[in-house]
Amino acid sequence: MMYYFVGTGLGLKLTGIEKAQLNRLALFDAAGYQARCVYVTYNPRLHEHAARFGAEGKCFSVYDFFQGRCLKQRLKSIMIGCIIGKLFVTLR
C-alpha cells in the first residue's frame, strides 16, 4: 500500500507543514511503508528542492503525474533494478 501526503508546494525554505510532511515521509520509510509527497502547485524546481531536503525521488507534483513523468521514473528505476540484478547474478 502506498501512502500519499498532499501539500500545496515545496519551496526553497520549509514551512512548518512542509517540514512535518518530510518528517512523516522519513518515519514511514524507516518503518518500511511506501510513501510519497504530492504537491498541487507548479514548481519547476520541485525535484531540486526535494533532493536538497533528503527526499529525492519521493516527491512529485500533479503536473508531473499528468505529464507521465512519474511513470517514466518508475520504469527507469525498474530497468535499473533489473540491470543491477542481472549484474549481481552474473558476478556471483
Coordinates of C-alpha atoms in Angstrom, one line a residue:
M1 CA 0.0 0.0 0.0
M2 CA 1.3 3.5 -0.9
Y3 CA 0.6 6.5 1.4
Y4 CA 0.5 10.0 -0.2
F5 CA 1.0 13.2 1.8
V6 CA -0.6 16.1 -0.1
G7 CA 0.6 19.7 0.2
T8 CA 0.5 22.9 -1.8
G9 CA 4.2 23.2 -2.6
L10 CA 7.8 22.6 -1.6
G11 CA 9.9 25.7 -1.8
L12 CA 13.5 26.7 -1.1
K13 CA 12.6 27.3 2.6
L14 CA 10.4 24.9 4.6
T15 CA 7.2 25.9 6.3
G16 CA 6.0 24.0 9.4
I17 CA 3.6 22.0 7.3
E18 CA 6.3 21.0 4.7
K19 CA 8.7 20.1 7.5
A20 CA 6.0 17.9 9.1
Q21 CA 5.4 16.2 5.7
L22 CA 9.1 15.4 5.2
N23 CA 9.4 14.2 8.8
R24 CA 6.4 11.9 8.2
L25 CA 7.8 10.7 5.0
A26 CA 11.1 9.7 6.8
L27 CA 9.2 8.0 9.6
F28 CA 7.1 5.9 7.1
D29 CA 10.3 5.0 5.2
A30 CA 12.0 3.9 8.4
A31 CA 9.0 1.8 9.3
G32 CA 9.1 0.1 5.9
Y33 CA 6.0 1.7 4.4
Q34 CA 5.9 3.2 0.9
A35 CA 5.1 6.9 1.0
R36 CA 5.3 9.9 -1.3
C37 CA 4.7 13.6 -1.1
V38 CA 2.4 15.1 -3.7
Y39 CA 2.2 18.8 -4.4
V40 CA -0.5 20.7 -6.2
T41 CA 1.2 23.9 -7.3
Y42 CA 3.6 24.1 -10.2
N43 CA 7.2 24.4 -9.3
P44 CA 9.9 23.7 -11.9
R45 CA 12.5 23.3 -9.2
L46 CA 10.4 20.8 -7.0
H47 CA 12.8 17.9 -7.6
E48 CA 15.8 20.0 -6.8
H49 CA 14.3 21.2 -3.5
A50 CA 13.2 17.6 -2.6
A51 CA 16.8 16.4 -3.2
R52 CA 18.1 19.3 -1.0
F53 CA 15.8 18.1 1.9
G54 CA 16.7 14.4 1.5
A55 CA 13.5 13.3 -0.3
E56 CA 14.9 12.8 -3.8
G57 CA 12.6 10.6 -5.9
K58 CA 9.9 10.7 -3.2
C59 CA 8.1 13.9 -4.1
F60 CA 6.2 14.8 -7.2
S61 CA 3.5 17.3 -8.3
V62 CA 0.2 16.7 -10.1
Y63 CA 1.9 18.3 -13.1
D64 CA 4.5 15.5 -13.1
F65 CA 1.7 12.9 -12.9
F66 CA -0.3 14.3 -15.8
Q67 CA 2.8 14.7 -18.0
G68 CA 3.6 11.0 -17.4
R69 CA 6.9 11.8 -15.6
C70 CA 6.0 9.5 -12.6
L71 CA 5.6 6.6 -14.9
K72 CA 8.9 7.2 -16.7
Q73 CA 10.7 7.5 -13.4
R74 CA 9.1 4.2 -12.2
L75 CA 10.0 2.4 -15.4
K76 CA 13.6 3.8 -15.2
S77 CA 14.0 2.6 -11.7
I78 CA 12.6 -0.9 -12.6
M79 CA 15.0 -1.1 -15.5
I80 CA 18.0 0.0 -13.3
G81 CA 16.9 -2.6 -10.7
C82 CA 16.8 -5.3 -13.4
I83 CA 20.2 -4.4 -14.8
I84 CA 21.7 -4.3 -11.3
G85 CA 20.1 -7.7 -10.5
K86 CA 21.5 -9.2 -13.7
L87 CA 24.9 -7.9 -12.9
F88 CA 24.7 -9.3 -9.4
V89 CA 23.6 -12.7 -10.6
T90 CA 26.3 -12.7 -13.3
L91 CA 29.1 -11.7 -10.8
R92 CA 28.0 -14.4 -8.3

